[in-house]
Amino acid sequence: MPKKFVSDFNVTENIALNETNSLIRLHTSVTLPQILPGQFVNVEIKTAGIFLRRPFSVFEVDYHQNTISLIVKILGRGSAKLAKIETGTSLSIMYPLGRHFTFPDKQEKVLAVGGGSGLAPMLFLVRESGLPAANVDIIIGAKSASDHVDISSYSNFGNIHLTTDDGSLAVKGFVTQHPLFSKLENYDKIYACGPDGMMRAVAKKAKSAGVFCEVSLENLMPCGFGVCLCCIEPTVNGNVCVCTEGPVFNINDLKWQI
């Protein structure tokens, strides 16, 4: 496994993307190692009642500026605290953690599906894939229009498609109800990150179509190196720690009943 680091990062930007999502940019004086799409960081959040680090997928890395960026979706006390953090605050961060996505081969056609906090790794992946935008379809799902983040700038990296559960924006329904899911045979690789139910639905469709598919699991991962055993996931190779053996898995390695 790649070497892990613990460094102090300063919050240089905190931009509210909507009511529940914030873009946090963090700078360190330490030279950053390679960080790949699908890997995550564990952030120490110093506040009363929060004792465990919180995992966040990496959204962007700037090796010239020595910065990493996270999209923080408010889900609980820890993420709520981080989403409102002031610039100039110092945070202890453990990084890079976990295994990354398998990169697509040149000229392959891929489908990236994100929902909830799964937005960040999907956008990181399509940006770093090196594929022509015409070869990439991105489906992002949310409950309603107000939950969506503006990702129009990512049209340079792929064709953007949106869904909302309530139909308040774009296609109504879950991501798997988008018309693109009726022609999965057109894709060489499918990637997904988001709520468990969403990923299982995507995996089921991909498996039925016989298309390579990887998912990034969002199990609780407070330690980041396989000691606390909070993130155990059953696989065909036995029970494994998602923080070390994942969070990215090929769907054929998971014991999902799909």
Coordinates of C-alpha atoms in Angstrom, one line a residue:
M1 CA 0.0 0.0 0.0
P2 CA 1.2 3.6 -0.7
K3 CA 2.8 5.5 2.2
K4 CA 0.4 7.5 4.3
F5 CA 1.1 11.0 5.7
V6 CA -0.3 13.1 8.5
S7 CA 0.2 16.9 7.9
D8 CA -1.3 20.2 9.0
F9 CA -3.3 21.9 6.3
N10 CA -4.6 25.5 6.4
V11 CA -8.1 26.3 5.1
T12 CA -7.5 28.8 2.3
E13 CA -11.1 28.9 0.9
N14 CA -14.5 27.8 2.0
I15 CA -17.1 28.4 -0.7
A16 CA -20.8 27.5 -0.1
L17 CA -22.0 25.7 -3.2
N18 CA -25.6 25.4 -1.9
E19 CA -27.3 25.0 1.4
T20 CA -25.7 21.6 2.1
N21 CA -22.4 21.5 0.1
S22 CA -19.2 23.5 0.6
L23 CA -16.0 23.5 -1.4
I24 CA -13.0 23.5 1.0
R25 CA -9.6 24.2 -0.3
L26 CA -6.6 23.3 1.9
H27 CA -2.9 24.2 1.7
T28 CA 0.1 22.4 3.2
S29 CA 3.8 23.3 3.3
V30 CA 4.6 19.7 2.7
T31 CA 5.1 18.4 -0.9
L32 CA 2.1 16.4 -1.8
P33 CA 2.5 12.7 -2.9
Q34 CA 0.5 11.4 -5.8
I35 CA -3.2 11.3 -5.0
L36 CA -5.5 9.5 -7.4
P37 CA -9.3 9.5 -8.0
G38 CA -11.1 7.4 -5.5
Q39 CA -8.6 7.9 -2.7
F40 CA -9.7 9.8 0.4
V41 CA -8.4 11.8 3.3
N42 CA -9.3 11.6 7.0
V43 CA -9.8 15.0 8.7
E44 CA -9.5 15.7 12.4
I45 CA -12.3 18.0 13.4
K46 CA -11.6 19.6 16.8
T47 CA -14.9 20.2 18.5
A48 CA -16.8 18.9 21.5
G49 CA -18.2 15.4 21.1
I50 CA -16.3 14.6 17.9
F51 CA -13.5 12.1 18.6
L52 CA -13.0 10.3 15.3
R53 CA -11.6 11.6 12.1
R54 CA -14.0 12.0 9.2
P55 CA -13.3 10.6 5.7
F56 CA -13.8 12.8 2.6
S57 CA -13.1 11.9 -1.0
V58 CA -10.6 14.1 -2.8
F59 CA -12.1 16.5 -5.3
E60 CA -9.0 18.3 -6.7
V61 CA -5.3 18.2 -6.2
D62 CA -3.0 21.1 -7.3
Y63 CA 0.6 19.9 -6.9
H64 CA 2.0 23.3 -7.9
Q65 CA 0.1 25.1 -5.1
N66 CA 0.3 22.2 -2.7
T67 CA -3.4 22.2 -2.2
I68 CA -6.2 19.6 -2.1
S69 CA -9.9 20.4 -2.4
L70 CA -12.9 18.6 -0.8
I71 CA -16.6 18.9 -1.4
V72 CA -18.2 18.6 2.0
K73 CA -21.8 17.6 2.1
I74 CA -23.5 18.1 5.5
L75 CA -24.6 14.8 6.8
G76 CA -23.8 15.0 10.5
R77 CA -22.1 17.0 13.2
G78 CA -18.6 16.5 11.8
S79 CA -19.4 17.5 8.3
A80 CA -21.5 20.4 9.5
K81 CA -18.6 21.7 11.5
L82 CA -16.2 21.4 8.6
A83 CA -18.6 22.9 6.1
K84 CA -18.7 26.1 8.2
I85 CA -15.0 26.2 9.0
E86 CA -13.3 29.6 8.8
T87 CA -10.4 30.3 6.5
G88 CA -7.0 30.3 8.2
T89 CA -8.0 27.3 10.4
S90 CA -5.4 24.6 10.7
L91 CA -6.5 21.0 10.3
S92 CA -4.7 17.7 10.8
I93 CA -5.2 15.5 7.8
M94 CA -4.2 11.9 7.1
Y95 CA -3.6 11.1 3.4
P96 CA -3.7 9.6 0.8
L97 CA -5.9 6.7 1.9
G98 CA -7.4 3.7 0.1
R99 CA -7.3 2.3 -3.4
H100 CA -8.1 4.4 -6.5
F101 CA -10.3 3.8 -9.5
T102 CA -9.0 1.8 -12.5
F103 CA -8.3 4.4 -15.2
P104 CA -10.0 3.8 -18.6
D105 CA -7.8 3.0 -21.6
K106 CA -7.4 5.6 -24.3
Q107 CA -10.5 6.1 -26.4
E108 CA -12.7 3.9 -24.2
K109 CA -16.2 5.2 -23.5
V110 CA -17.2 5.6 -19.8
L111 CA -20.2 6.4 -17.7
A112 CA -19.6 8.1 -14.3
V113 CA -22.5 8.2 -11.9
G114 CA -22.6 10.2 -8.7
G115 CA -25.0 11.0 -6.0
G116 CA -24.8 12.9 -2.7
S117 CA -21.2 13.0 -1.4
G118 CA -20.2 10.8 -4.4
L119 CA -20.0 13.9 -6.6
A120 CA -16.4 14.7 -5.7
P121 CA -14.6 11.4 -6.7
M122 CA -16.6 11.2 -10.0
L123 CA -15.6 14.7 -11.1
F124 CA -12.0 14.0 -10.0
L125 CA -12.0 10.8 -12.1
V126 CA -13.4 12.3 -15.3
R127 CA -11.0 15.3 -15.1
E128 CA -8.0 13.0 -14.7
S129 CA -9.1 10.3 -17.2
G130 CA -7.5 12.0 -20.1
L131 CA -10.4 10.9 -22.3
P132 CA -12.1 13.2 -24.9
A133 CA -15.2 14.8 -23.5
A134 CA -17.2 13.0 -26.2
N135 CA -16.3 9.7 -24.6
V136 CA -17.5 10.5 -21.2
D137 CA -21.1 10.7 -19.8
I138 CA -21.6 12.0 -16.3
I139 CA -24.9 11.4 -14.5
I140 CA -25.4 13.3 -11.2
G141 CA -28.5 12.6 -9.1
A142 CA -30.1 14.6 -6.3
K143 CA -33.3 14.7 -4.4
S144 CA -34.3 18.1 -5.8
A145 CA -33.0 21.0 -7.8
S146 CA -31.7 22.8 -4.7
D147 CA -29.5 19.8 -3.8
H148 CA -27.6 20.0 -7.1
V149 CA -24.2 21.7 -7.3
D150 CA -23.3 23.7 -10.5
I151 CA -20.9 21.6 -12.4
S152 CA -21.3 23.2 -15.8
S153 CA -17.5 23.9 -16.0
Y154 CA -17.1 20.1 -16.2
S155 CA -18.7 20.1 -19.7
N156 CA -15.0 20.3 -20.9
F157 CA -14.5 16.8 -19.5
G158 CA -17.8 15.0 -20.4
N159 CA -21.4 15.3 -21.3
I160 CA -23.3 16.3 -18.1
H161 CA -26.7 14.7 -17.3
L162 CA -28.8 15.5 -14.2
T163 CA -31.6 13.7 -12.4
T164 CA -33.8 14.7 -9.5
D165 CA -36.0 12.4 -7.5
D166 CA -38.9 15.0 -7.5
G167 CA -38.5 16.1 -11.1
S168 CA -37.8 19.7 -10.2
L169 CA -34.8 19.7 -12.5
A170 CA -33.9 17.7 -15.7
V171 CA -34.8 14.0 -15.7
K172 CA -37.3 12.9 -13.0
G173 CA -36.4 9.8 -11.1
F174 CA -33.3 8.0 -9.8
V175 CA -30.0 8.0 -11.8
T176 CA -30.8 4.5 -13.1
Q177 CA -34.0 5.8 -14.7
H178 CA -32.0 8.1 -16.9
P179 CA -32.3 7.1 -20.6
L180 CA -28.6 6.4 -20.8
F181 CA -29.1 3.3 -18.7
S182 CA -31.1 1.7 -21.5
K183 CA -28.0 1.5 -23.6
L184 CA -25.2 0.5 -21.2
E185 CA -23.7 -1.8 -23.9
N186 CA -22.3 1.4 -25.4
Y187 CA -19.8 1.8 -22.5
D188 CA -16.5 0.1 -21.8
K189 CA -16.4 1.1 -18.1
I190 CA -19.0 2.4 -15.5
Y191 CA -18.0 4.1 -12.3
A192 CA -20.3 5.0 -9.4
C193 CA -20.1 6.6 -6.0
G194 CA -23.0 7.7 -3.8
P195 CA -25.7 6.3 -1.5
D196 CA -25.5 2.5 -1.0
G197 CA -28.9 1.9 -2.7
M198 CA -27.9 4.0 -5.7
M199 CA -24.6 2.1 -6.2
R200 CA -26.3 -1.3 -5.9
A201 CA -28.8 -0.2 -8.5
V202 CA -26.1 0.9 -10.9
A203 CA -24.1 -2.3 -10.2
K204 CA -27.1 -4.4 -11.0
K205 CA -27.6 -2.7 -14.3
A206 CA -24.0 -2.9 -15.2
K207 CA -23.8 -6.6 -14.3
S208 CA -26.8 -7.4 -16.4
A209 CA -25.3 -5.6 -19.3
G210 CA -21.9 -7.3 -18.8
V211 CA -20.0 -4.0 -18.5
F212 CA -17.0 -3.5 -16.2
C213 CA -18.1 -1.5 -13.2
E214 CA -16.3 -0.1 -10.1
V215 CA -18.0 1.5 -7.1
S216 CA -16.5 3.6 -4.3
L217 CA -18.1 2.5 -1.0
E218 CA -18.9 5.0 1.7
N219 CA -18.6 2.9 4.9
L220 CA -17.7 4.5 8.1
M221 CA -13.8 4.8 8.0
P222 CA -12.6 6.7 11.1
C223 CA -9.0 5.2 11.4
G224 CA -8.0 4.9 7.7
F225 CA -5.6 2.0 8.1
G226 CA -7.6 -1.1 9.0
V227 CA -7.3 -1.0 12.8
C228 CA -10.7 0.0 14.1
L229 CA -12.7 -2.5 11.9
C230 CA -15.6 -0.1 11.6
C231 CA -15.7 -0.4 7.8
I232 CA -15.7 -4.2 7.2
E233 CA -17.3 -5.3 3.9
P234 CA -18.0 -8.9 2.9
T235 CA -16.3 -9.8 -0.4
V236 CA -15.6 -12.9 -2.4
N237 CA -12.2 -12.9 -0.8
G238 CA -13.6 -12.7 2.8
N239 CA -14.4 -9.7 5.0
V240 CA -12.1 -6.8 4.3
C241 CA -11.5 -3.3 5.5
V242 CA -12.9 -0.8 3.1
C243 CA -10.4 1.9 4.1
T244 CA -7.4 -0.3 3.0
E245 CA -8.8 -2.7 0.4
G246 CA -11.2 -0.1 -1.0
P247 CA -13.0 2.1 -1.0
V248 CA -13.0 1.3 -4.7
F249 CA -14.1 -2.2 -5.6
N250 CA -15.0 -4.1 -8.8
I251 CA -18.6 -5.1 -8.4
N252 CA -17.7 -8.7 -9.1
D253 CA -15.7 -8.7 -5.9
L254 CA -18.5 -7.7 -3.7
K255 CA -21.1 -10.1 -2.2
W256 CA -24.0 -7.9 -3.1
Q257 CA -27.2 -9.7 -3.9
I258 CA -27.9 -8.0 -7.2

